[in-house]
Amino acid sequence: MSSTFVIDPPAVISLPVTGESRRFAVNRIYCVGRNYADHAREMGHDPDREPPFFFMKPANSIVTDGKDMAYPKLSNDVHHEIEMVVAIGKGGANISAENALDHVYGYGVGLDMTRRDLQGEAKKMGRPWDTGKAFDQSAPCGEITPASKFGHPSKGGVKLLVNGEVRQEGDLNQLIWNVPDTIAYLSTLFTLEPGDLIYSGTPAGVGPVKKGDLLEGSVEGLSDLKIKIV
Ligand code: MN
Protein backbone atom coordinates (compact mmCIF):
# COMPACT_ATOMS: atom_id res chain seq x y z
CA MET A 1 0.00 0.00 0.00
CA SER A 2 1.29 3.43 -0.98
CA SER A 3 2.03 6.01 1.72
CA THR A 4 1.12 8.85 -0.68
CA PHE A 5 -2.29 7.79 -1.97
CA VAL A 6 -5.37 6.65 -0.07
CA ILE A 7 -5.98 4.06 -2.80
CA ASP A 8 -3.48 2.31 -5.08
CA PRO A 9 -2.87 4.71 -8.02
CA PRO A 10 -3.94 3.45 -11.48
CA ALA A 11 -1.28 1.73 -13.57
CA VAL A 12 0.31 3.64 -16.47
CA ILE A 13 -1.28 2.39 -19.69
CA SER A 14 1.33 1.86 -22.42
CA LEU A 15 2.00 0.46 -25.88
CA PRO A 16 5.06 -1.34 -27.24
CA VAL A 17 7.32 0.62 -29.64
CA THR A 18 8.86 -0.92 -32.77
CA GLY A 19 12.59 -1.55 -32.30
CA GLU A 20 12.58 -0.29 -28.68
CA SER A 21 12.41 -2.03 -25.32
CA ARG A 22 10.88 1.13 -23.81
CA ARG A 23 7.15 1.71 -24.17
CA PHE A 24 4.87 4.59 -25.22
CA ALA A 25 2.86 5.82 -22.21
CA VAL A 26 -0.74 6.61 -23.13
CA ASN A 27 -2.34 9.81 -21.86
CA ARG A 28 -5.67 10.64 -23.57
CA ILE A 29 -7.39 9.09 -26.58
CA TYR A 30 -9.03 11.41 -29.12
CA CYS A 31 -11.01 10.03 -32.04
CA VAL A 32 -11.99 11.83 -35.26
CA GLY A 33 -15.52 11.14 -36.52
CA ARG A 34 -16.39 10.60 -40.22
CA ASN A 35 -12.98 11.33 -41.71
CA TYR A 36 -13.34 9.26 -44.90
CA ALA A 37 -15.99 10.34 -47.42
CA ASP A 38 -17.19 6.80 -48.19
CA HIS A 39 -17.70 6.07 -44.47
CA ALA A 40 -19.51 9.41 -43.91
CA ARG A 41 -21.85 8.44 -46.76
CA GLU A 42 -22.49 4.92 -45.41
CA MET A 43 -23.53 6.56 -42.10
CA GLY A 44 -25.93 8.87 -43.96
CA HIS A 45 -23.94 12.13 -43.93
CA ASP A 46 -22.63 14.58 -46.50
CA PRO A 47 -18.82 14.41 -46.29
CA ASP A 48 -18.30 17.80 -47.96
CA ARG A 49 -20.10 19.92 -45.41
CA GLU A 50 -18.59 19.09 -42.04
CA PRO A 51 -15.58 20.41 -40.14
CA PRO A 52 -13.84 17.63 -38.13
CA PHE A 53 -15.44 16.60 -34.83
CA PHE A 54 -13.99 14.60 -31.97
CA PHE A 55 -14.92 12.24 -29.16
CA MET A 56 -12.77 10.55 -26.53
CA LYS A 57 -12.07 7.19 -24.95
CA PRO A 58 -10.32 6.61 -21.62
CA ALA A 59 -6.68 5.45 -21.75
CA ASN A 60 -7.62 2.26 -19.92
CA SER A 61 -9.83 1.16 -22.83
CA ILE A 62 -6.62 0.17 -24.70
CA VAL A 63 -6.21 -3.50 -25.66
CA THR A 64 -2.71 -4.36 -26.84
CA ASP A 65 -1.84 -6.50 -29.87
CA GLY A 66 -2.45 -10.23 -29.53
CA LYS A 67 -4.84 -9.85 -26.60
CA ASP A 68 -8.49 -10.88 -26.38
CA MET A 69 -11.33 -8.38 -26.30
CA ALA A 70 -14.40 -9.50 -24.37
CA TYR A 71 -17.64 -8.88 -26.29
CA PRO A 72 -18.99 -5.88 -24.34
CA LYS A 73 -22.07 -5.80 -22.16
CA LEU A 74 -25.48 -4.38 -23.07
CA SER A 75 -25.00 -4.42 -26.83
CA ASN A 76 -26.04 -6.71 -29.66
CA ASP A 77 -24.36 -4.67 -32.38
CA VAL A 78 -20.65 -4.12 -31.75
CA HIS A 79 -18.86 -2.74 -34.82
CA HIS A 80 -15.23 -2.67 -35.93
CA GLU A 81 -13.65 0.56 -37.23
CA ILE A 82 -10.06 0.18 -38.45
CA GLU A 83 -8.03 3.40 -38.11
CA MET A 84 -4.49 4.72 -38.19
CA VAL A 85 -3.51 6.02 -34.77
CA VAL A 86 -1.28 9.09 -34.36
CA ALA A 87 0.87 9.08 -31.20
CA ILE A 88 1.71 12.58 -29.93
CA GLY A 89 5.25 12.98 -28.58
CA LYS A 90 5.35 16.74 -28.02
CA GLY A 91 2.41 18.74 -26.68
CA GLY A 92 1.10 22.14 -27.65
CA ALA A 93 -1.87 24.39 -28.33
CA ASN A 94 -2.77 26.15 -31.58
CA ILE A 95 -0.21 24.09 -33.49
CA SER A 96 0.09 25.09 -37.15
CA ALA A 97 -0.43 22.44 -39.83
CA GLU A 98 3.10 23.26 -41.08
CA ASN A 99 4.63 22.29 -37.72
CA ALA A 100 2.14 19.58 -36.77
CA LEU A 101 4.28 16.58 -37.73
CA ASP A 102 7.03 17.78 -35.35
CA HIS A 103 4.60 16.89 -32.54
CA VAL A 104 4.14 13.27 -33.69
CA TYR A 105 6.16 10.51 -32.03
CA GLY A 106 4.86 7.74 -34.25
CA TYR A 107 1.94 5.80 -35.66
CA GLY A 108 0.02 2.62 -34.95
CA VAL A 109 -2.93 0.54 -36.10
CA GLY A 110 -6.07 0.84 -33.98
CA LEU A 111 -9.67 -0.31 -33.77
CA ASP A 112 -12.34 2.17 -32.67
CA MET A 113 -14.76 -0.48 -31.39
CA THR A 114 -18.31 0.83 -31.21
CA ARG A 115 -21.55 -0.31 -29.56
CA ARG A 116 -23.48 0.90 -32.63
CA ASP A 117 -26.88 0.27 -31.05
CA LEU A 118 -26.05 2.43 -28.00
CA GLN A 119 -24.41 5.09 -30.19
CA GLY A 120 -27.51 5.15 -32.43
CA GLU A 121 -29.77 5.61 -29.41
CA ALA A 122 -27.55 8.43 -28.11
CA LYS A 123 -27.63 10.18 -31.50
CA LYS A 124 -31.43 9.91 -31.62
CA MET A 125 -31.82 11.31 -28.08
CA GLY A 126 -29.19 14.05 -28.59
CA ARG A 127 -27.06 12.52 -25.81
CA PRO A 128 -23.26 12.04 -25.54
CA TRP A 129 -21.67 9.07 -27.33
CA ASP A 130 -19.68 7.72 -24.36
CA THR A 131 -21.71 4.55 -23.80
CA GLY A 132 -21.39 3.73 -27.51
CA LYS A 133 -17.73 4.59 -27.87
CA ALA A 134 -15.83 4.77 -24.57
CA PHE A 135 -16.58 1.39 -22.97
CA ASP A 136 -14.09 -1.09 -21.46
CA GLN A 137 -11.66 -2.52 -24.05
CA SER A 138 -13.05 -0.26 -26.80
CA ALA A 139 -9.62 0.85 -28.06
CA PRO A 140 -7.41 -1.99 -29.31
CA CYS A 141 -4.08 -0.53 -30.53
CA GLY A 142 -0.95 -2.12 -31.95
CA GLU A 143 2.74 -1.34 -31.60
CA ILE A 144 3.77 2.31 -32.17
CA THR A 145 6.19 2.76 -35.07
CA PRO A 146 8.42 5.82 -34.47
CA ALA A 147 8.33 8.51 -37.16
CA SER A 148 12.04 9.19 -36.54
CA LYS A 149 12.87 5.82 -38.08
CA PHE A 150 10.00 5.19 -40.48
CA GLY A 151 8.70 8.63 -41.49
CA HIS A 152 5.18 10.06 -41.64
CA PRO A 153 2.75 8.05 -43.79
CA SER A 154 0.38 10.20 -45.90
CA LYS A 155 -0.74 7.43 -48.22
CA GLY A 156 -0.94 3.65 -48.05
CA GLY A 157 -3.55 0.96 -47.58
CA VAL A 158 -5.71 0.72 -44.45
CA LYS A 159 -7.29 -2.72 -44.20
CA LEU A 160 -9.23 -4.94 -41.83
CA LEU A 161 -9.65 -8.70 -42.21
CA VAL A 162 -12.22 -10.57 -40.12
CA ASN A 163 -11.53 -14.31 -40.05
CA GLY A 164 -9.31 -13.84 -43.13
CA GLU A 165 -11.94 -11.97 -45.19
CA VAL A 166 -11.50 -8.32 -46.21
CA ARG A 167 -14.15 -6.20 -44.46
CA GLN A 168 -12.68 -2.68 -44.69
CA GLU A 169 -10.25 -1.25 -47.18
CA GLY A 170 -9.16 2.34 -47.78
CA ASP A 171 -6.12 4.52 -48.22
CA LEU A 172 -4.67 7.21 -45.97
CA ASN A 173 -4.72 9.57 -48.98
CA GLN A 174 -8.56 9.51 -48.70
CA LEU A 175 -8.59 11.18 -45.27
CA ILE A 176 -10.82 14.28 -45.42
CA TRP A 177 -8.72 15.92 -42.66
CA ASN A 178 -5.15 14.68 -43.01
CA VAL A 179 -2.86 14.25 -39.99
CA PRO A 180 -1.37 17.80 -39.97
CA ASP A 181 -4.83 19.41 -40.40
CA THR A 182 -6.33 17.17 -37.70
CA ILE A 183 -3.59 18.05 -35.19
CA ALA A 184 -3.90 21.76 -36.05
CA TYR A 185 -7.68 21.72 -35.55
CA LEU A 186 -7.67 19.50 -32.44
CA SER A 187 -5.00 21.66 -30.78
CA THR A 188 -7.29 24.71 -31.01
CA LEU A 189 -9.84 22.82 -28.87
CA PHE A 190 -7.47 21.07 -26.43
CA THR A 191 -3.86 21.59 -25.39
CA LEU A 192 -2.26 18.39 -26.65
CA GLU A 193 0.08 16.53 -24.34
CA PRO A 194 2.77 13.87 -24.84
CA GLY A 195 1.13 10.45 -24.76
CA ASP A 196 -2.10 11.57 -26.41
CA LEU A 197 -3.36 9.28 -29.17
CA ILE A 198 -5.52 10.37 -32.09
CA TYR A 199 -7.63 7.72 -33.85
CA SER A 200 -7.79 9.29 -37.31
CA GLY A 201 -11.10 7.88 -38.61
CA THR A 202 -12.26 4.79 -40.44
CA PRO A 203 -12.83 3.98 -44.13
CA ALA A 204 -16.10 2.39 -45.30
CA GLY A 205 -17.14 -1.16 -44.53
CA VAL A 206 -17.81 -0.96 -40.80
CA GLY A 207 -19.87 -3.88 -39.55
CA PRO A 208 -20.68 -6.18 -36.64
CA VAL A 209 -18.33 -8.61 -34.90
CA LYS A 210 -19.22 -11.75 -32.96
CA LYS A 211 -17.55 -13.91 -30.33
CA GLY A 212 -14.77 -16.00 -31.87
CA ASP A 213 -13.92 -13.48 -34.62
CA LEU A 214 -10.25 -12.79 -35.35
CA LEU A 215 -9.67 -9.15 -36.35
CA GLU A 216 -6.46 -8.42 -38.28
CA GLY A 217 -5.87 -4.73 -38.97
CA SER A 218 -3.11 -3.20 -41.05
CA VAL A 219 -1.84 0.13 -42.27
CA GLU A 220 0.87 -0.04 -44.92
CA GLY A 221 4.31 0.35 -43.31
CA LEU A 222 3.11 -0.16 -39.69
CA SER A 223 2.94 -3.24 -37.45
CA ASP A 224 -0.29 -5.24 -37.80
CA LEU A 225 -2.88 -5.48 -35.02
CA LYS A 226 -4.45 -8.85 -34.19
CA ILE A 227 -7.35 -9.07 -31.71
CA LYS A 228 -9.71 -11.92 -30.94
CA ILE A 229 -13.29 -11.31 -29.74
CA VAL A 230 -14.17 -13.67 -26.89
MN1 MN B 1 -13.97 5.81 -35.63
Short mmCIF file of N, CA, C and O and ligand atoms in Angstrom, two decimals, residues 31-33 55 81 83 112 114 133 201-202, ligand 1:
data_model
loop_
_atom_site.label_atom_id
_atom_site.label_comp_id
_atom_site.label_asym_id
_atom_site.label_seq_id
_atom_site.Cartn_x
_atom_site.Cartn_y
_atom_site.Cartn_z
N CYS A 31 -10.60 10.71 -30.82
CA CYS A 31 -11.01 10.03 -32.04
C CYS A 31 -11.68 11.04 -32.96
O CYS A 31 -12.46 11.88 -32.50
N VAL A 32 -11.35 10.97 -34.26
CA VAL A 32 -11.99 11.83 -35.26
C VAL A 32 -13.18 11.08 -35.83
O VAL A 32 -13.07 9.90 -36.19
N GLY A 33 -14.32 11.75 -35.93
CA GLY A 33 -15.52 11.14 -36.52
C GLY A 33 -15.57 11.40 -38.01
O GLY A 33 -15.14 12.46 -38.48
N PHE A 55 -14.42 12.81 -30.41
CA PHE A 55 -14.92 12.24 -29.16
C PHE A 55 -13.73 11.57 -28.50
O PHE A 55 -12.65 11.51 -29.09
N GLU A 81 -14.07 -0.58 -36.41
CA GLU A 81 -13.65 0.56 -37.23
C GLU A 81 -12.13 0.57 -37.23
O GLU A 81 -11.51 0.90 -36.22
N GLU A 83 -8.51 2.01 -38.00
CA GLU A 83 -8.03 3.40 -38.11
C GLU A 83 -6.51 3.48 -37.90
O GLU A 83 -5.95 2.71 -37.11
N ASP A 112 -11.38 1.37 -33.45
CA ASP A 112 -12.34 2.17 -32.67
C ASP A 112 -13.60 1.31 -32.56
O ASP A 112 -14.51 1.41 -33.38
N THR A 114 -17.12 -0.02 -31.40
CA THR A 114 -18.31 0.83 -31.21
C THR A 114 -19.54 -0.02 -30.90
O THR A 114 -19.83 -0.95 -31.65
N LYS A 133 -19.11 4.51 -27.39
CA LYS A 133 -17.73 4.59 -27.87
C LYS A 133 -16.65 4.35 -26.81
O LYS A 133 -15.56 3.88 -27.14
N GLY A 201 -9.88 8.10 -37.83
CA GLY A 201 -11.10 7.88 -38.61
C GLY A 201 -11.02 6.60 -39.40
O GLY A 201 -9.93 6.06 -39.64
N THR A 202 -12.21 6.11 -39.80
CA THR A 202 -12.26 4.79 -40.44
C THR A 202 -12.79 4.89 -41.86
O THR A 202 -13.68 5.70 -42.15
MN MN B 1 -13.97 5.81 -35.63
#
